[in-house]
Amino acid sequence: MTNLFKIHPAIGIARVGDSPSEFYLAPEKAGALPIKCDNQGRAVLDKQGREQTIEKFKDAQGAIKRQAARFRVYVYKDENDKHGHELKIGEMIEVTNWRTGELFKGKVLDISWTVYLANKKSSWYQFKELEGEHGYAPDHPLRNASITDTNARQRLIIDPGPQSVSYLDPTQRRAEFAQGKNSDYPQSFPPPLRPNSIETLGEIITNQQNDHNRLIVLGGFGNSGSFKTGFGEPRINQYANNDGWFDDISDGPVTAQISYQPIDDDGQPVKDGKPQMVNVDVPAWVIVGYPRYAPEILDIITMDDLVYDVAVRNFDFDPEIYGIPPFDGSKPKSGATPSNKQWNDNYYPFFYRDIWPILTRPNQFQWVMVFDAPAFGGDPHSTAAGGAGNFDEDIVSVPPYEGEDPEQREMRAEKRRFIYHILRKPEHENQYRADFKDDRGYQPPMMPLLCGDNPLENTLPAKFLRLTNTQLFLLRQWSEGKFINER
């Protein structure tokens, strides 16, 4: 039986900052504060061994601390193991030599990590709202289009080359994505820039904590500048696509190899065997973004919501929710095609796992958004306005049940229906008000009342945000009373 190895998280988020030395670890739970760490990226623990969260996002000089993405290797017994556990130095693993087919058992010695950060923005296509979502047209304009030479355009890419770290060798525990720090690779960095040149995209560190070897990825320092000179330069003409400009945002793949000491080879003891390496089966990706100052406030649609929706609708991630009837786990009927897929009307979501997180997020926006009362007739998310952000949990969390008072059942059902009806549905991305009036005769704005994918232009407009198709399906089931209160 061969173990399966994966890097978690699959997508790690680091963030730039101008503090020269201080950083923290990215939060690893939705709506949580970042994790406090030392200068090696080891989490600071309390007396009970719990990881502590940060209190300040800036250092003593007022500079913004960088956010580091932390990666771990998880081991799974086999492909049927749904949980796994974090790989520990010294534990026994089972791996297959893909060249010979031999089954080895061995003791884990170390993890070697390789990360490749780069920034291709200046050589890429111009940002044009919804265009490019499904690929760019052959004639789509490029950034810095005046630079046409192939080699010159290649130099528009900030490419420090891949870097690797491993814990066993103390001299290999840290590596920089900096100019001149990768002698074996033909690096590409921009020329001197104004106001700030870019000489690094960050660094990586490997550390050990509680016998777990982990990777820490730090991005750049928030620098940006232009190579253009002359009267009035450098200047910014628009919110995006400014020729001549570079910044130190980046992203790239994260891979790993596990070093182990062979103990057993196809059932035969191994004596004095040389350490072997096995690749981690499932790699990861790191994204270095801009700072976030209120991580406890979740977006209405999180990255996890978006990825989950795409997986459900396009990759059969959860056929019990969206798939081919009869939704009983049996094989599709003869002649069934992907076009036969549909939402399962008999699916019952869990209230606190699937519904409550969506309902509570709008109420958090009051701390970062001032609603325009004259234009919107009061805060549309408030209970007073009949809105969708501040709910009586004891009402909306109760599914229909046998023996329920009919008036109470209808009252709860009406609350659920109102919330669902006020939500913006597909094809309503440019519709402001709902198609109905409440009991006061007020025609409320549709929710969420936030900008969509293209609120700036009237070409392919999508003025307002709407929930994902999967979120809307779960809320539709809930509005119809088809849900489970798991508490």
Tab-separated table of C-alpha atoms in Angstrom:
chain	number	residue	atom	x	y	z
A	1	MET	CA	0.000	0.000	0.000
A	2	THR	CA	1.598	3.268	-1.153
A	3	ASN	CA	1.090	6.534	0.700
A	4	LEU	CA	-0.165	9.661	-1.048
A	5	PHE	CA	1.448	13.031	-0.288
A	6	LYS	CA	-0.090	16.488	-0.752
A	7	ILE	CA	0.993	20.036	-0.003
A	8	HIS	CA	-1.530	22.075	1.980
A	9	PRO	CA	-2.949	24.596	1.502
A	10	ALA	CA	-3.449	24.050	-2.221
A	11	ILE	CA	-3.376	27.844	-2.651
A	12	GLY	CA	-1.472	29.900	-0.095
A	13	ILE	CA	-1.864	33.663	0.191
A	14	ALA	CA	1.113	35.865	1.084
A	15	ARG	CA	0.957	39.682	1.142
A	16	VAL	CA	3.472	42.455	0.525
A	17	GLY	CA	4.504	44.960	3.198
A	18	ASP	CA	7.241	47.531	3.708
A	19	SER	CA	8.457	46.378	7.134
A	20	PRO	CA	12.087	45.324	6.568
A	21	SER	CA	12.053	42.432	9.053
A	22	GLU	CA	8.683	41.773	10.724
A	23	PHE	CA	6.027	39.472	9.347
A	24	TYR	CA	3.216	37.160	10.436
A	25	LEU	CA	1.616	33.969	9.136
A	26	ALA	CA	-1.527	34.024	7.021
A	27	PRO	CA	-4.728	33.051	8.844
A	28	GLU	CA	-5.613	29.407	8.249
A	29	LYS	CA	-9.289	29.611	9.179
A	30	ALA	CA	-12.020	31.656	7.534
A	31	GLY	CA	-12.529	34.978	9.289
A	32	ALA	CA	-9.579	34.457	11.637
A	33	LEU	CA	-6.740	36.779	12.575
A	34	PRO	CA	-3.231	36.060	11.262
A	35	ILE	CA	-0.841	33.948	13.331
A	36	LYS	CA	1.999	35.437	15.375
A	37	CYS	CA	5.432	33.992	14.590
A	38	ASP	CA	9.157	34.465	15.235
A	39	ASN	CA	11.718	35.564	12.666
A	40	GLN	CA	12.001	31.991	11.363
A	41	GLY	CA	8.268	31.716	10.766
A	42	ARG	CA	7.608	29.426	13.731
A	43	ALA	CA	4.206	30.056	15.306
A	44	VAL	CA	4.216	31.591	18.787
A	45	LEU	CA	2.399	29.243	21.196
A	46	ASP	CA	0.735	29.874	24.549
A	47	LYS	CA	1.174	27.645	27.607
A	48	GLN	CA	-1.478	25.253	26.265
A	49	GLY	CA	0.332	24.933	22.932
A	50	ARG	CA	-2.207	27.007	20.990
A	51	GLU	CA	-1.044	29.293	18.207
A	52	GLN	CA	-1.359	32.979	19.083
A	53	THR	CA	-2.808	35.620	16.762
A	54	ILE	CA	-1.349	39.035	16.014
A	55	GLU	CA	-2.610	42.294	17.515
A	56	LYS	CA	-0.945	44.788	15.177
A	57	PHE	CA	-0.406	44.793	11.427
A	58	LYS	CA	2.394	47.383	11.581
A	59	ASP	CA	5.800	47.434	13.239
A	60	ALA	CA	7.013	50.024	15.763
A	61	GLN	CA	8.023	52.388	12.951
A	62	GLY	CA	4.586	52.206	11.339
A	63	ALA	CA	5.665	50.024	8.418
A	64	ILE	CA	3.262	47.303	7.243
A	65	LYS	CA	4.294	43.774	8.186
A	66	ARG	CA	4.423	41.231	5.393
A	67	GLN	CA	2.104	38.222	5.491
A	68	ALA	CA	3.793	34.862	4.984
A	69	ALA	CA	2.101	31.825	3.480
A	70	ARG	CA	2.808	28.631	5.434
A	71	PHE	CA	2.842	25.254	3.665
A	72	ARG	CA	2.870	21.720	5.070
A	73	VAL	CA	3.078	18.213	3.618
A	74	TYR	CA	0.216	15.862	4.490
A	75	VAL	CA	0.398	12.095	4.165
A	76	TYR	CA	-2.584	9.888	3.308
A	77	LYS	CA	-2.738	6.121	3.724
A	78	ASP	CA	-4.012	5.776	0.160
A	79	GLU	CA	-6.392	7.425	-2.306
A	80	ASN	CA	-9.395	6.483	-0.131
A	81	ASP	CA	-8.055	8.316	2.925
A	82	LYS	CA	-10.058	11.568	3.109
A	83	HIS	CA	-8.335	13.181	6.099
A	84	GLY	CA	-4.649	12.312	6.330
A	85	HIS	CA	-2.271	14.011	8.769
A	86	GLU	CA	0.703	16.331	8.649
A	87	LEU	CA	3.911	14.473	7.847
A	88	LYS	CA	6.215	14.197	10.837
A	89	ILE	CA	9.982	13.821	10.817
A	90	GLY	CA	10.863	10.297	11.952
A	91	GLU	CA	7.566	8.648	11.028
A	92	MET	CA	7.386	5.627	8.717
A	93	ILE	CA	6.069	5.959	5.167
A	94	GLU	CA	5.474	3.564	2.278
A	95	VAL	CA	6.489	4.612	-1.232
A	96	THR	CA	6.845	2.934	-4.607
A	97	ASN	CA	9.923	3.414	-6.754
A	98	TRP	CA	8.330	4.397	-10.059
A	99	ARG	CA	11.341	3.143	-12.022
A	100	THR	CA	11.559	-0.375	-10.543
A	101	GLY	CA	8.152	-0.892	-8.925
A	102	GLU	CA	9.794	-1.708	-5.578
A	103	LEU	CA	7.759	-0.966	-2.443
A	104	PHE	CA	9.880	0.778	0.164
A	105	LYS	CA	9.184	1.441	3.812
A	106	GLY	CA	11.308	4.161	5.308
A	107	LYS	CA	11.768	6.773	8.022
A	108	VAL	CA	11.228	10.415	7.076
A	109	LEU	CA	14.407	12.517	7.353
A	110	ASP	CA	13.550	15.883	5.789
A	111	ILE	CA	11.454	17.804	3.275
A	112	SER	CA	13.053	19.795	0.441
A	113	TRP	CA	10.923	22.636	-0.904
A	114	THR	CA	11.111	24.451	-4.257
A	115	VAL	CA	9.216	27.655	-5.060
A	116	TYR	CA	9.223	29.673	-8.280
A	117	LEU	CA	7.909	33.245	-7.936
A	118	ALA	CA	7.591	35.526	-10.956
A	119	ASN	CA	5.710	38.599	-12.180
A	120	LYS	CA	4.575	38.630	-15.834
A	121	LYS	CA	2.171	41.549	-15.567
A	122	SER	CA	4.139	44.011	-17.736
A	123	SER	CA	4.348	41.533	-20.630
A	124	TRP	CA	0.771	40.268	-20.345
A	125	TYR	CA	-2.507	41.294	-21.919
A	126	GLN	CA	-4.161	44.537	-20.880
A	127	PHE	CA	-6.771	44.203	-18.161
A	128	LYS	CA	-10.243	44.777	-19.652
A	129	GLU	CA	-12.849	43.856	-17.045
A	130	LEU	CA	-14.685	40.685	-18.190
A	131	GLU	CA	-12.466	40.037	-21.200
A	132	GLY	CA	-10.009	37.185	-20.745
A	133	GLU	CA	-12.163	35.258	-18.298
A	134	HIS	CA	-12.286	32.401	-20.805
A	135	GLY	CA	-9.134	33.241	-22.746
A	136	TYR	CA	-8.005	36.258	-24.761
A	137	ALA	CA	-8.751	37.002	-28.394
A	138	PRO	CA	-5.726	36.920	-30.735
A	139	ASP	CA	-5.958	40.686	-31.244
A	140	HIS	CA	-6.383	41.599	-27.565
A	141	PRO	CA	-4.000	44.518	-26.775
A	142	LEU	CA	-0.833	43.829	-24.798
A	143	ARG	CA	0.694	45.901	-22.046
A	144	ASN	CA	3.725	47.875	-23.180
A	145	ALA	CA	2.640	47.174	-26.762
A	146	SER	CA	5.277	49.544	-28.152
A	147	ILE	CA	7.927	46.994	-27.155
A	148	THR	CA	7.695	44.465	-29.986
A	149	ASP	CA	11.067	42.692	-29.972
A	150	THR	CA	10.667	39.157	-28.597
A	151	ASN	CA	13.747	39.304	-26.397
A	152	ALA	CA	12.847	42.755	-25.102
A	153	ARG	CA	9.329	41.583	-24.201
A	154	GLN	CA	10.822	38.638	-22.340
A	155	ARG	CA	12.740	41.128	-20.199
A	156	LEU	CA	9.422	42.653	-19.121
A	157	ILE	CA	8.983	39.553	-16.934
A	158	ILE	CA	10.426	39.739	-13.433
A	159	ASP	CA	11.963	36.275	-13.219
A	160	PRO	CA	14.385	35.557	-10.353
A	161	GLY	CA	14.308	31.808	-11.043
A	162	PRO	CA	13.273	28.962	-8.718
A	163	GLN	CA	14.714	28.643	-5.224
A	164	SER	CA	14.961	25.603	-2.941
A	165	VAL	CA	15.388	25.096	0.808
A	166	SER	CA	15.787	22.115	3.137
A	167	TYR	CA	16.044	21.976	6.913
A	168	LEU	CA	18.766	19.373	7.488
A	169	ASP	CA	21.472	21.654	6.078
A	170	PRO	CA	21.524	24.849	8.212
A	171	THR	CA	23.018	26.773	5.275
A	172	GLN	CA	20.035	25.867	3.050
A	173	ARG	CA	17.159	26.970	5.294
A	174	ARG	CA	16.611	30.335	3.605
A	175	ALA	CA	16.719	31.529	-0.017
A	176	GLU	CA	15.897	34.846	-1.702
A	177	PHE	CA	14.153	35.685	-4.963
A	178	ALA	CA	16.563	38.584	-5.299
A	179	GLN	CA	18.739	39.995	-8.028
A	180	GLY	CA	22.108	38.236	-8.039
A	181	LYS	CA	20.949	35.490	-5.640
A	182	ASN	CA	20.566	32.701	-8.203
A	183	SER	CA	23.857	32.310	-10.044
A	184	ASP	CA	22.736	29.160	-11.896
A	185	TYR	CA	19.744	30.879	-13.505
A	186	PRO	CA	19.532	33.693	-16.107
A	187	GLN	CA	17.484	36.103	-14.004
A	188	SER	CA	15.404	38.938	-15.415
A	189	PHE	CA	14.780	42.114	-13.403
A	190	PRO	CA	13.614	45.556	-14.578
A	191	PRO	CA	16.040	48.451	-14.983
A	192	PRO	CA	16.225	51.191	-12.335
A	193	LEU	CA	12.731	52.534	-11.703
A	194	ARG	CA	11.144	55.617	-10.201
A	195	PRO	CA	10.029	56.039	-7.479
A	196	ASN	CA	11.080	52.545	-6.320
A	197	SER	CA	13.183	49.942	-8.086
A	198	ILE	CA	12.463	46.228	-7.714
A	199	GLU	CA	15.368	44.021	-6.747
A	200	THR	CA	13.518	41.154	-5.035
A	201	LEU	CA	10.204	39.287	-5.069
A	202	GLY	CA	10.717	37.915	-1.570
A	203	GLU	CA	12.189	34.859	0.082
A	204	ILE	CA	11.462	31.381	1.415
A	205	ILE	CA	12.307	29.826	4.789
A	206	THR	CA	11.994	26.280	6.057
A	207	ASN	CA	11.635	25.666	9.770
A	208	GLN	CA	10.859	22.848	12.171
A	209	GLN	CA	8.216	22.975	14.875
A	210	ASN	CA	7.042	19.962	16.881
A	211	ASP	CA	8.935	17.649	14.465
A	212	HIS	CA	7.075	19.103	11.471
A	213	ASN	CA	9.185	20.639	8.705
A	214	ARG	CA	7.291	23.501	7.082
A	215	LEU	CA	7.763	26.103	4.364
A	216	ILE	CA	7.315	29.857	4.789
A	217	VAL	CA	6.914	32.019	1.658
A	218	LEU	CA	7.366	35.789	1.928
A	219	GLY	CA	6.622	38.171	-0.932
A	220	GLY	CA	8.051	41.550	-1.836
A	221	PHE	CA	8.060	44.871	0.001
A	222	GLY	CA	5.317	46.656	-1.927
A	223	ASN	CA	7.597	48.471	-4.348
A	224	SER	CA	6.556	49.831	-7.723
A	225	GLY	CA	8.091	52.148	-10.282
A	226	SER	CA	8.354	53.133	-13.940
A	227	PHE	CA	11.288	53.043	-16.339
A	228	LYS	CA	9.917	55.990	-18.316
A	229	THR	CA	11.813	59.256	-18.104
A	230	GLY	CA	11.249	62.792	-19.276
A	231	PHE	CA	8.923	65.656	-18.469
A	232	GLY	CA	5.979	64.570	-16.307
A	233	GLU	CA	7.301	61.050	-15.802
A	234	PRO	CA	6.676	58.812	-14.066
A	235	ARG	CA	2.924	59.211	-14.152
A	236	ILE	CA	-0.146	57.021	-13.787
A	237	ASN	CA	-2.823	57.588	-16.406
A	238	GLN	CA	-5.468	55.051	-15.344
A	239	TYR	CA	-6.231	52.538	-12.632
A	240	ALA	CA	-4.696	49.692	-14.690
A	241	ASN	CA	-2.540	49.064	-17.771
A	242	ASN	CA	-0.022	51.842	-17.180
A	243	ASP	CA	2.882	51.240	-19.555
A	244	GLY	CA	6.371	51.403	-18.117
A	245	TRP	CA	5.345	50.351	-14.616
A	246	PHE	CA	6.413	47.285	-12.606
A	247	ASP	CA	5.463	46.062	-9.124
A	248	ASP	CA	6.564	43.203	-6.859
A	249	ILE	CA	3.289	41.283	-6.701
A	250	SER	CA	3.980	37.674	-7.743
A	251	ASP	CA	2.813	34.089	-7.767
A	252	GLY	CA	4.097	30.631	-8.646
A	253	PRO	CA	4.202	26.880	-7.955
A	254	VAL	CA	5.247	25.177	-4.726
A	255	THR	CA	6.681	21.639	-4.936
A	256	ALA	CA	8.426	19.359	-2.458
A	257	GLN	CA	10.454	16.182	-2.098
A	258	ILE	CA	10.568	13.913	0.940
A	259	SER	CA	13.885	12.452	2.028
A	260	TYR	CA	13.603	9.088	3.787
A	261	GLN	CA	15.869	6.349	5.091
A	262	PRO	CA	14.888	2.964	3.554
A	263	ILE	CA	14.143	0.318	6.180
A	264	ASP	CA	12.388	-2.330	4.111
A	265	ASP	CA	12.528	-3.164	0.376
A	266	ASP	CA	9.680	-5.429	-0.816
A	267	GLY	CA	9.624	-7.143	2.574
A	268	GLN	CA	13.388	-7.479	2.901
A	269	PRO	CA	15.314	-5.484	5.545
A	270	VAL	CA	17.609	-2.773	4.219
A	271	LYS	CA	20.890	-2.239	6.034
A	272	ASP	CA	22.924	0.941	5.614
A	273	GLY	CA	20.831	2.052	2.627
A	274	LYS	CA	21.415	5.484	1.196
A	275	PRO	CA	18.663	8.077	1.816
A	276	GLN	CA	16.076	8.183	-0.972
A	277	MET	CA	13.834	10.959	-2.308
A	278	VAL	CA	10.176	10.812	-3.278
A	279	ASN	CA	8.219	13.623	-4.897
A	280	VAL	CA	5.141	14.977	-3.166
A	281	ASP	CA	2.269	13.881	-5.408
A	282	VAL	CA	0.115	17.010	-5.273
A	283	PRO	CA	1.890	20.406	-5.458
A	284	ALA	CA	0.494	23.804	-4.454
A	285	TRP	CA	0.484	27.427	-5.585
A	286	VAL	CA	1.341	30.641	-3.770
A	287	ILE	CA	-0.153	34.055	-4.547
A	288	VAL	CA	1.476	37.229	-3.229
A	289	GLY	CA	-1.154	39.954	-3.020
A	290	TYR	CA	-1.649	43.383	-1.494
A	291	PRO	CA	-2.200	43.909	2.273
A	292	ARG	CA	-5.529	43.111	3.924
A	293	TYR	CA	-6.392	45.053	7.045
A	294	ALA	CA	-9.584	43.329	8.209
A	295	PRO	CA	-9.162	39.576	7.631
A	296	GLU	CA	-11.966	38.816	10.099
A	297	ILE	CA	-14.456	40.315	7.629
A	298	LEU	CA	-15.112	37.719	4.960
A	299	ASP	CA	-16.011	38.635	1.415
A	300	ILE	CA	-19.567	37.853	0.363
A	301	ILE	CA	-18.029	35.349	-2.053
A	302	THR	CA	-14.754	33.895	-0.823
A	303	MET	CA	-12.125	32.294	-3.034
A	304	ASP	CA	-13.181	28.971	-1.547
A	305	ASP	CA	-16.814	29.615	-2.582
A	306	LEU	CA	-15.729	30.405	-6.122
A	307	VAL	CA	-13.442	27.387	-6.512
A	308	TYR	CA	-16.092	25.125	-4.978
A	309	ASP	CA	-18.735	26.416	-7.403
A	310	VAL	CA	-16.483	25.792	-10.416
A	311	ALA	CA	-15.627	22.297	-9.138
A	312	VAL	CA	-19.284	21.388	-8.514
A	313	ARG	CA	-20.572	22.604	-11.895
A	314	ASN	CA	-17.665	21.593	-14.120
A	315	PHE	CA	-15.682	18.781	-12.488
A	316	ASP	CA	-18.264	16.510	-10.773
A	317	PHE	CA	-16.843	17.439	-7.375
A	318	ASP	CA	-20.168	16.773	-5.606
A	319	PRO	CA	-22.607	14.952	-7.922
A	320	GLU	CA	-25.122	14.679	-5.075
A	321	ILE	CA	-25.636	18.443	-5.413
A	322	TYR	CA	-25.248	18.858	-9.184
A	323	GLY	CA	-25.193	15.857	-11.453
A	324	ILE	CA	-27.276	13.344	-13.364
A	325	PRO	CA	-30.460	11.943	-11.735
A	326	PRO	CA	-31.394	9.832	-9.835
A	327	PHE	CA	-28.685	11.175	-7.430
A	328	ASP	CA	-28.473	7.859	-5.601
A	329	GLY	CA	-24.859	7.021	-6.350
A	330	SER	CA	-25.773	4.692	-9.219
A	331	LYS	CA	-24.114	4.920	-12.603
A	332	PRO	CA	-25.711	7.317	-15.113
A	333	LYS	CA	-28.321	5.833	-17.412
A	334	SER	CA	-27.300	4.809	-20.890
A	335	GLY	CA	-27.000	7.793	-23.172
A	336	ALA	CA	-26.560	10.301	-20.325
A	337	THR	CA	-24.348	13.270	-21.166
A	338	PRO	CA	-23.030	16.260	-19.211
A	339	SER	CA	-25.913	18.278	-20.675
A	340	ASN	CA	-28.252	16.128	-18.551
A	341	LYS	CA	-26.792	17.515	-15.334
A	342	GLN	CA	-29.108	19.392	-13.032
A	343	TRP	CA	-29.457	20.580	-9.443
A	344	ASN	CA	-30.794	17.989	-7.026
A	345	ASP	CA	-34.112	19.342	-5.739
A	346	ASN	CA	-34.053	16.800	-2.920
A	347	TYR	CA	-30.675	17.839	-1.547
A	348	TYR	CA	-30.806	19.094	2.063
A	349	PRO	CA	-27.927	21.444	3.003
A	350	PHE	CA	-26.799	21.865	6.618
A	351	PHE	CA	-27.801	25.230	8.064
A	352	TYR	CA	-24.666	26.156	10.029
A	353	ARG	CA	-22.242	24.653	7.540
A	354	ASP	CA	-23.811	25.878	4.289
A	355	ILE	CA	-26.368	28.647	4.950
A	356	TRP	CA	-25.481	30.654	8.041
A	357	PRO	CA	-22.017	31.743	6.795
A	358	ILE	CA	-23.614	33.336	3.709
A	359	LEU	CA	-26.314	35.106	5.729
A	360	THR	CA	-23.996	36.606	8.337
A	361	ARG	CA	-21.328	38.071	6.037
A	362	PRO	CA	-23.314	41.155	4.886
A	363	ASN	CA	-23.772	42.319	8.482
A	364	GLN	CA	-19.968	42.503	8.882
A	365	PHE	CA	-19.741	45.071	6.074
A	366	GLN	CA	-21.122	47.807	8.336
A	367	TRP	CA	-17.589	48.156	9.742
A	368	VAL	CA	-16.004	48.960	6.372
A	369	MET	CA	-18.837	50.500	4.351
A	370	VAL	CA	-21.116	53.507	4.870
A	371	PHE	CA	-24.497	52.916	3.263
A	372	ASP	CA	-26.040	55.890	1.485
A	373	ALA	CA	-29.334	56.305	3.323
A	374	PRO	CA	-30.847	58.988	1.037
A	375	ALA	CA	-30.206	56.897	-2.078
A	376	PHE	CA	-31.111	53.494	-0.690
A	377	GLY	CA	-33.831	54.344	1.796
A	378	GLY	CA	-31.820	53.214	4.813
A	379	ASP	CA	-29.344	50.436	5.292
A	380	PRO	CA	-30.673	47.672	2.979
A	381	HIS	CA	-28.864	45.057	5.080
A	382	SER	CA	-30.625	46.004	8.306
A	383	THR	CA	-33.671	44.347	9.811
A	384	ALA	CA	-35.536	47.662	9.849
A	385	ALA	CA	-35.242	47.927	6.075
A	386	GLY	CA	-36.371	44.345	5.668
A	387	GLY	CA	-32.909	43.567	4.430
A	388	ALA	CA	-30.634	40.584	4.409
A	389	GLY	CA	-27.754	41.101	6.803
A	390	ASN	CA	-29.014	41.026	10.392
A	391	PHE	CA	-31.228	38.039	11.140
A	392	ASP	CA	-32.988	36.441	14.057
A	393	GLU	CA	-31.075	33.184	14.172
A	394	ASP	CA	-33.867	31.453	16.105
A	395	ILE	CA	-36.231	32.082	13.194
A	396	VAL	CA	-34.169	31.399	10.091
A	397	SER	CA	-32.436	28.290	11.478
A	398	VAL	CA	-35.590	26.268	12.182
A	399	PRO	CA	-36.658	23.837	9.418
A	400	PRO	CA	-40.289	22.715	9.141
A	401	TYR	CA	-41.124	19.923	11.587
A	402	GLU	CA	-44.069	17.687	12.454
A	403	GLY	CA	-46.493	19.244	14.927
A	404	GLU	CA	-45.251	22.767	14.255
A	405	ASP	CA	-47.703	25.632	14.795
A	406	PRO	CA	-48.985	26.539	11.277
A	407	GLU	CA	-48.686	30.290	11.864
A	408	GLN	CA	-45.118	29.936	13.121
A	409	ARG	CA	-44.246	27.725	10.166
A	410	GLU	CA	-45.601	30.279	7.683
A	411	MET	CA	-43.884	33.161	9.468
A	412	ARG	CA	-40.516	31.405	9.257
A	413	ALA	CA	-41.117	30.387	5.651
A	414	GLU	CA	-41.966	33.975	4.696
A	415	LYS	CA	-38.711	35.236	6.236
A	416	ARG	CA	-36.713	32.679	4.259
A	417	ARG	CA	-38.567	33.402	1.013
A	418	PHE	CA	-38.044	37.155	1.348
A	419	ILE	CA	-34.302	36.746	1.805
A	420	TYR	CA	-34.038	34.429	-1.193
A	421	HIS	CA	-36.213	36.618	-3.441
A	422	ILE	CA	-34.146	39.711	-2.732
A	423	LEU	CA	-30.973	38.010	-3.939
A	424	ARG	CA	-29.677	38.877	-7.396
A	425	LYS	CA	-30.055	35.881	-9.719
A	426	PRO	CA	-28.260	34.997	-12.978
A	427	GLU	CA	-28.962	37.535	-15.747
A	428	HIS	CA	-29.765	40.179	-13.095
A	429	GLU	CA	-26.199	41.504	-12.761
A	430	ASN	CA	-27.327	44.883	-14.146
A	431	GLN	CA	-30.640	45.112	-12.288
A	432	TYR	CA	-30.728	47.444	-9.290
A	433	ARG	CA	-34.130	46.942	-7.657
A	434	ALA	CA	-36.055	43.752	-6.979
A	435	ASP	CA	-39.185	42.879	-8.989
A	436	PHE	CA	-41.464	43.028	-5.927
A	437	LYS	CA	-42.469	45.389	-3.129
A	438	ASP	CA	-42.361	44.612	0.568
A	439	ASP	CA	-45.301	45.058	2.960
A	440	ARG	CA	-44.527	48.785	3.166
A	441	GLY	CA	-44.799	49.206	-0.594
A	442	TYR	CA	-41.029	49.662	-0.841
A	443	GLN	CA	-39.207	48.143	-3.799
A	444	PRO	CA	-35.880	47.203	-2.211
A	445	PRO	CA	-32.535	47.034	-3.992
A	446	MET	CA	-31.374	43.546	-4.857
A	447	MET	CA	-28.608	41.971	-2.812
A	448	PRO	CA	-25.656	41.949	-2.560
A	449	LEU	CA	-25.441	45.706	-3.063
A	450	LEU	CA	-21.809	45.554	-4.186
A	451	CYS	CA	-19.933	46.179	-7.429
A	452	GLY	CA	-19.840	43.344	-9.945
A	453	ASP	CA	-17.225	42.165	-12.425
A	454	ASN	CA	-17.574	45.206	-14.698
A	455	PRO	CA	-19.197	48.212	-13.027
A	456	LEU	CA	-16.983	50.672	-14.936
A	457	GLU	CA	-18.075	50.409	-18.559
A	458	ASN	CA	-21.195	49.670	-20.567
A	459	THR	CA	-19.369	47.105	-22.705
A	460	LEU	CA	-20.181	43.636	-21.383
A	461	PRO	CA	-21.513	45.208	-18.182
A	462	ALA	CA	-21.941	43.340	-14.914
A	463	LYS	CA	-22.679	46.264	-12.612
A	464	PHE	CA	-23.617	44.367	-9.466
A	465	LEU	CA	-22.302	41.318	-7.660
A	466	ARG	CA	-24.339	38.146	-7.384
A	467	LEU	CA	-23.742	34.946	-5.467
A	468	THR	CA	-22.360	31.861	-7.185
A	469	ASN	CA	-24.800	29.385	-8.715
A	470	THR	CA	-23.997	26.893	-5.973
A	471	GLN	CA	-24.625	29.434	-3.198
A	472	LEU	CA	-27.930	30.380	-4.807
A	473	PHE	CA	-28.951	26.713	-5.061
A	474	LEU	CA	-28.199	26.084	-1.373
A	475	LEU	CA	-30.194	29.170	-0.382
A	476	ARG	CA	-33.069	28.151	-2.637
A	477	GLN	CA	-33.285	24.786	-0.877
A	478	TRP	CA	-33.178	26.568	2.473
A	479	SER	CA	-35.914	29.028	1.422
A	480	GLU	CA	-38.153	26.078	0.553
A	481	GLY	CA	-37.580	24.505	3.961
A	482	LYS	CA	-35.304	21.777	2.603
A	483	PHE	CA	-32.448	21.987	5.061
A	484	ILE	CA	-31.113	20.421	8.244
A	485	ASN	CA	-30.261	22.184	11.494
A	486	GLU	CA	-27.309	20.083	12.602
A	487	ARG	CA	-27.130	21.526	16.126
